Amino acid sequence: MKMGEAGKEVNLGILGLGGRGTGQTMLLASMPDVHIRAVFDPYPDRVENALKKLNDAVSYPVCGAESAQSLIERGDIDAVIIMSDWETHIDLAVRAMKAGKHAAMEVGGACSTEECRDLVQTSKATGKGCMLLENCCYGEVEMTLLNMVRQGVFGELVHCQGGYEHDLRDEIGNGDLKRHYRQHNFLHRCGELYPTHELGPIFKYLNIGHGNRMVSLVSMASKAAGLHAWLEKNRAGTPLVDLHFNEGDIVNTIIKCAGGETILLTHDCTLPRPYSRGGRIQGTKGIWMEDNRSIHLDGITPQRKEDWSHSWESDEKYMEEYRPQLWKDYREYGMRGGHGGMDYLALRAFLEAVQQDTPFPIDVYDTAALMVITALSEQSIANGSMPVAIPDFTDGKWMLKKDEAVGPYRL
Amino acid sequence: MKMGEAGKEVNLGILGLGGRGTGQTMLLASMPDVHIRAVFDPYPDRVENALKKLNDAVSYPVCGAESAQSLIERGDIDAVIIMSDWETHIDLAVRAMKAGKHAAMEVGGACSTEECRDLVQTSKATGKGCMLLENCCYGEVEMTLLNMVRQGVFGELVHCQGGYEHDLRDEIGNGDLKRHYRQHNFLHRCGELYPTHELGPIFKYLNIGHGNRMVSLVSMASKAAGLHAWLEKNRAGTPLVDLHFNEGDIVNTIIKCAGGETILLTHDCTLPRPYSRGGRIQGTKGIWMEDNRSIHLDGITPQRKEDWSHSWESDEKYMEEYRPQLWKDYREYGMRGGHGGMDYLALRAFLEAVQQDTPFPIDVYDTAALMVITALSEQSIANGSMPVAIPDFTDGKWMLKKDEAVGPYRL
């Protein structure tokens, strides 16, 4: 199917209409082969706002469902898009699959290993799929790097790292208590709350699920000082200043893979800083680093006279040279949607697999393994940074299992 | 004492005449108040080479000692400078202090917690001091950052990181088996073998030993693939290719401090990459990062229109504004010696404390706590990244102990 071409109609139910949910809903509504049948959110004002926007955008009627369950059980939908609070994602996806619907979830981490196992077992039992809408897997930089990794540019991979390094003090420390998932999660939990933006692409670089898997992790949290300092300065005299946040400002997690590779993740959301996903790829032939958008390839990168050690070079020409087909087509078609266009690609990857009844490029095993990192990092921190074994949700199939996704959205 | 002014004569014995030892010896020989009485190295060719160079440089005779112990026991020396293999540093320093000499050690990590305790106890029992010659504590950038930290530029510190990220494949993978400490250490050990270049300055930022201490760590190593790949390409057909190196290419270590701060260390010496000490300082008011030589200060750094998130700014003007007095004086006097001039400052810090009989700015407690990280990281890795408690070599004195160092080299 050519990019932008309408496929078979996909009928959707939408759960979760906060800022992100509404934005993604409107992007879905713009697709000619998508029919949004019903939406739901526990806050009536959000539903009202979304329905108003949808009525302006589409020519068909959209229903406001009475509950999440009544939406899930509708007979006129093929799939449910879940964009609610992090801690409700898996429960809703399980219920959707049990009701015979495919499930797509916005990103977020799991709260227990058991719910991740439940997600996988439900998918196996029902034959319905579940895909984490990890948009960063479809980022242009990330897909270009994946192409470089697969072509052996970095040699044998040894170490990858990434982070969610995003100053969210303003969002978390606002007055609208309990309505934003980040606020109650940061108040109550302490762990790698948001691992998948960086770990999703790394999963693919390291062939996790297909000949490799993550076997253990350790996690350590710093004290939580950033939000309190920010609130004292910016919300003095409000009850927010007295809140105690459990989430440490910096949480570092190191993961060991069966192939011997290590992965370092950094969660850094409550101190002042420019945004970064802190990407790094290291192999026997070279290194790429996001924070200076540079690369060094052994024997290839030109040596600058002024450097006593090896030199960096800009990654720009490599980004051009190794741009993957999907992104060439997408640039020609015209990028749309949020986050540099990658939101659109992640949604299309899900929708076109539903249309063609093919495996999702981020399948239920990937989804469970990505999300479980949050629960395991909480366990490690709770036990003084003890190493924690990472469950094998494939029950050994990862050793020989091929990636069965097909088509242009295959990762 | 003014910089460059000769103080009381200090009589030295030198242990270890490899590349580093010889270089530092010649720097010491250039100082008018230093008298090198004797040198020793187990390899006679190294002694011969060093004596030849010394004879060309100084007007007094220098003796080649028969053994390390005979050098240590000489009646005509005040202090011993130890620049031998990493694993011999502490033993030699202990023997020196027992023989009534102060000890200075080139950097390197410890092999056991017990030898670190022995170092501290020997210093207490003999009244002799021991200083790790951690030159990076005297780096211009590091001292400027220390000044910024102390002036509250970053607010309350939350997280620091650093690394020894240095492609040493050429050095470690050479044919001169067993004569370079790195080669046998990389063959046999697996851990954070070289933590002090980055951890030394961080120690000072975080007031370790004076109101703060490191309480636990976890360490994880990747596989070792870099040297083998390099040897296959560059030393094909030699016995080196069949060597199995224990040291993982990337070793990450996370340390928790009593004050709630975390420290991330990276050891990265056997993959291709430009040199970096990977420094990062994060506090409630800002961040500094070495890899892009940039800073972001909350509400101070100008926002660039093209950035959707906070902006970085170059650290250049801050390096100017917060340059500490020692470096102002040093630039005026004229920088000398290796590693951007900091070798000279570290040696003078030791020598002038000996001359004036004052505490070392990097004292025996600092030295033990910095070096023990290596042994503890090996333990953590050996036990599957288990958290390891970091010994308190001060036996509780760290809570109230003031830094008693004085003069321009105080850190």
PDB file of N, CA, C and O in Angstrom, chain B residues 33-63:
ATOM      1  N   ASP B  33      63.236  23.064  44.370  1.00  0.00           N
ATOM      2  CA  ASP B  33      63.230  22.636  45.768  1.00  0.00           C
ATOM      3  C   ASP B  33      63.066  21.122  45.930  1.00  0.00           C
ATOM      4  O   ASP B  33      62.833  20.628  47.021  1.00  0.00           O
ATOM      5  N   VAL B  34      63.192  20.400  44.820  1.00  0.00           N
ATOM      6  CA  VAL B  34      63.094  18.936  44.875  1.00  0.00           C
ATOM      7  C   VAL B  34      64.474  18.325  44.665  1.00  0.00           C
ATOM      8  O   VAL B  34      65.217  18.738  43.767  1.00  0.00           O
ATOM      9  N   HIS B  35      64.794  17.353  45.499  1.00  0.00           N
ATOM     10  CA  HIS B  35      66.038  16.601  45.328  1.00  0.00           C
ATOM     11  C   HIS B  35      65.665  15.117  45.230  1.00  0.00           C
ATOM     12  O   HIS B  35      65.204  14.532  46.199  1.00  0.00           O
ATOM     13  N   ILE B  36      65.845  14.568  44.049  1.00  0.00           N
ATOM     14  CA  ILE B  36      65.557  13.145  43.862  1.00  0.00           C
ATOM     15  C   ILE B  36      66.783  12.347  44.276  1.00  0.00           C
ATOM     16  O   ILE B  36      67.840  12.455  43.671  1.00  0.00           O
ATOM     17  N   ARG B  37      66.609  11.576  45.351  1.00  0.00           N
ATOM     18  CA  ARG B  37      67.762  10.853  45.896  1.00  0.00           C
ATOM     19  C   ARG B  37      67.960   9.493  45.238  1.00  0.00           C
ATOM     20  O   ARG B  37      69.077   9.059  45.016  1.00  0.00           O
ATOM     21  N   ALA B  38      66.848   8.811  44.989  1.00  0.00           N
ATOM     22  CA  ALA B  38      66.980   7.451  44.448  1.00  0.00           C
ATOM     23  C   ALA B  38      65.747   7.084  43.643  1.00  0.00           C
ATOM     24  O   ALA B  38      64.655   7.610  43.877  1.00  0.00           O
ATOM     25  N   VAL B  39      65.933   6.157  42.703  1.00  0.00           N
ATOM     26  CA  VAL B  39      64.820   5.669  41.877  1.00  0.00           C
ATOM     27  C   VAL B  39      64.888   4.147  41.844  1.00  0.00           C
ATOM     28  O   VAL B  39      65.947   3.543  42.037  1.00  0.00           O
ATOM     29  N   PHE B  40      63.714   3.527  41.607  1.00  0.00           N
ATOM     30  CA  PHE B  40      63.712   2.067  41.449  1.00  0.00           C
ATOM     31  C   PHE B  40      62.588   1.632  40.517  1.00  0.00           C
ATOM     32  O   PHE B  40      61.495   2.206  40.510  1.00  0.00           O
ATOM     33  N   ASP B  41      62.881   0.602  39.750  1.00  0.00           N
ATOM     34  CA  ASP B  41      61.877  -0.090  38.941  1.00  0.00           C
ATOM     35  C   ASP B  41      62.378  -1.521  38.773  1.00  0.00           C
ATOM     36  O   ASP B  41      63.590  -1.730  38.650  1.00  0.00           O
ATOM     37  N   PRO B  42      61.486  -2.505  38.769  1.00  0.00           N
ATOM     38  CA  PRO B  42      61.953  -3.892  38.603  1.00  0.00           C
ATOM     39  C   PRO B  42      62.630  -4.159  37.247  1.00  0.00           C
ATOM     40  O   PRO B  42      63.377  -5.119  37.121  1.00  0.00           O
ATOM     41  N   TYR B  43      62.368  -3.314  36.247  1.00  0.00           N
ATOM     42  CA  TYR B  43      63.007  -3.510  34.934  1.00  0.00           C
ATOM     43  C   TYR B  43      64.263  -2.642  34.840  1.00  0.00           C
ATOM     44  O   TYR B  43      64.160  -1.405  34.804  1.00  0.00           O
ATOM     45  N   PRO B  44      65.451  -3.269  34.785  1.00  0.00           N
ATOM     46  CA  PRO B  44      66.712  -2.500  34.776  1.00  0.00           C
ATOM     47  C   PRO B  44      66.801  -1.507  33.613  1.00  0.00           C
ATOM     48  O   PRO B  44      67.367  -0.427  33.773  1.00  0.00           O
ATOM     49  N   ASP B  45      66.234  -1.849  32.468  1.00  0.00           N
ATOM     50  CA  ASP B  45      66.345  -0.921  31.332  1.00  0.00           C
ATOM     51  C   ASP B  45      65.620   0.388  31.604  1.00  0.00           C
ATOM     52  O   ASP B  45      66.027   1.461  31.155  1.00  0.00           O
ATOM     53  N   ARG B  46      64.543   0.289  32.345  1.00  0.00           N
ATOM     54  CA  ARG B  46      63.809   1.517  32.689  1.00  0.00           C
ATOM     55  C   ARG B  46      64.634   2.393  33.637  1.00  0.00           C
ATOM     56  O   ARG B  46      64.643   3.621  33.507  1.00  0.00           O
ATOM     57  N   VAL B  47      65.315   1.732  34.602  1.00  0.00           N
ATOM     58  CA  VAL B  47      66.140   2.487  35.557  1.00  0.00           C
ATOM     59  C   VAL B  47      67.269   3.190  34.811  1.00  0.00           C
ATOM     60  O   VAL B  47      67.499   4.394  34.995  1.00  0.00           O
ATOM     61  N   GLU B  48      67.899   2.449  33.952  1.00  0.00           N
ATOM     62  CA  GLU B  48      69.017   2.989  33.176  1.00  0.00           C
ATOM     63  C   GLU B  48      68.579   4.215  32.363  1.00  0.00           C
ATOM     64  O   GLU B  48      69.233   5.258  32.375  1.00  0.00           O
ATOM     65  N   ASN B  49      67.455   4.073  31.703  1.00  0.00           N
ATOM     66  CA  ASN B  49      66.898   5.159  30.899  1.00  0.00           C
ATOM     67  C   ASN B  49      66.586   6.394  31.743  1.00  0.00           C
ATOM     68  O   ASN B  49      66.925   7.526  31.390  1.00  0.00           O
ATOM     69  N   ALA B  50      65.962   6.159  32.915  1.00  0.00           N
ATOM     70  CA  ALA B  50      65.591   7.288  33.784  1.00  0.00           C
ATOM     71  C   ALA B  50      66.835   7.969  34.350  1.00  0.00           C
ATOM     72  O   ALA B  50      66.905   9.206  34.409  1.00  0.00           O
ATOM     73  N   LEU B  51      67.817   7.165  34.755  1.00  0.00           N
ATOM     74  CA  LEU B  51      69.041   7.759  35.329  1.00  0.00           C
ATOM     75  C   LEU B  51      69.770   8.595  34.289  1.00  0.00           C
ATOM     76  O   LEU B  51      70.295   9.668  34.593  1.00  0.00           O
ATOM     77  N   LYS B  52      69.755   8.101  33.075  1.00  0.00           N
ATOM     78  CA  LYS B  52      70.406   8.859  31.985  1.00  0.00           C
ATOM     79  C   LYS B  52      69.720  10.221  31.811  1.00  0.00           C
ATOM     80  O   LYS B  52      70.378  11.267  31.757  1.00  0.00           O
ATOM     81  N   LYS B  53      68.430  10.193  31.785  1.00  0.00           N
ATOM     82  CA  LYS B  53      67.688  11.453  31.636  1.00  0.00           C
ATOM     83  C   LYS B  53      67.912  12.376  32.824  1.00  0.00           C
ATOM     84  O   LYS B  53      68.059  13.594  32.673  1.00  0.00           O
ATOM     85  N   LEU B  54      67.912  11.797  34.013  1.00  0.00           N
ATOM     86  CA  LEU B  54      68.111  12.611  35.219  1.00  0.00           C
ATOM     87  C   LEU B  54      69.515  13.232  35.232  1.00  0.00           C
ATOM     88  O   LEU B  54      69.680  14.398  35.603  1.00  0.00           O
ATOM     89  N   ASN B  55      70.507  12.432  34.845  1.00  0.00           N
ATOM     90  CA  ASN B  55      71.880  12.947  34.823  1.00  0.00           C
ATOM     91  C   ASN B  55      72.024  14.140  33.892  1.00  0.00           C
ATOM     92  O   ASN B  55      72.810  15.049  34.146  1.00  0.00           O
ATOM     93  N   ASP B  56      71.233  14.109  32.811  1.00  0.00           N
ATOM     94  CA  ASP B  56      71.249  15.257  31.890  1.00  0.00           C
ATOM     95  C   ASP B  56      70.522  16.474  32.473  1.00  0.00           C
ATOM     96  O   ASP B  56      70.761  17.609  32.058  1.00  0.00           O
ATOM     97  N   ALA B  57      69.631  16.222  33.427  1.00  0.00           N
ATOM     98  CA  ALA B  57      68.748  17.303  33.876  1.00  0.00           C
ATOM     99  C   ALA B  57      69.157  17.935  35.198  1.00  0.00           C
ATOM    100  O   ALA B  57      68.888  19.111  35.426  1.00  0.00           O
ATOM    101  N   VAL B  58      69.745  17.156  36.080  1.00  0.00           N
ATOM    102  CA  VAL B  58      70.071  17.716  37.408  1.00  0.00           C
ATOM    103  C   VAL B  58      71.575  17.649  37.668  1.00  0.00           C
ATOM    104  O   VAL B  58      72.296  16.855  37.046  1.00  0.00           O
ATOM    105  N   SER B  59      72.006  18.468  38.618  1.00  0.00           N
ATOM    106  CA  SER B  59      73.444  18.567  38.862  1.00  0.00           C
ATOM    107  C   SER B  59      73.902  17.660  40.005  1.00  0.00           C
ATOM    108  O   SER B  59      75.089  17.509  40.251  1.00  0.00           O
ATOM    109  N   TYR B  60      72.938  17.061  40.719  1.00  0.00           N
ATOM    110  CA  TYR B  60      73.301  16.185  41.836  1.00  0.00           C
ATOM    111  C   TYR B  60      73.228  14.723  41.380  1.00  0.00           C
ATOM    112  O   TYR B  60      72.539  14.410  40.405  1.00  0.00           O
ATOM    113  N   PRO B  61      73.898  13.826  42.069  1.00  0.00           N
ATOM    114  CA  PRO B  61      73.822  12.412  41.688  1.00  0.00           C
ATOM    115  C   PRO B  61      72.512  11.779  42.158  1.00  0.00           C
ATOM    116  O   PRO B  61      71.984  12.137  43.197  1.00  0.00           O
ATOM    117  N   VAL B  62      71.970  10.880  41.330  1.00  0.00           N
ATOM    118  CA  VAL B  62      70.767  10.127  41.707  1.00  0.00           C
ATOM    119  C   VAL B  62      71.129   8.658  41.710  1.00  0.00           C
ATOM    120  O   VAL B  62      71.798   8.169  40.793  1.00  0.00           O
ATOM    121  N   CYS B  63      70.680   7.974  42.747  1.00  0.00           N
ATOM    122  CA  CYS B  63      71.049   6.577  42.922  1.00  0.00           C
ATOM    123  C   CYS B  63      69.978   5.645  42.360  1.00  0.00           C
ATOM    124  O   CYS B  63      68.785   5.909  42.474  1.00  0.00           O
TER     125      CYS B  63
END
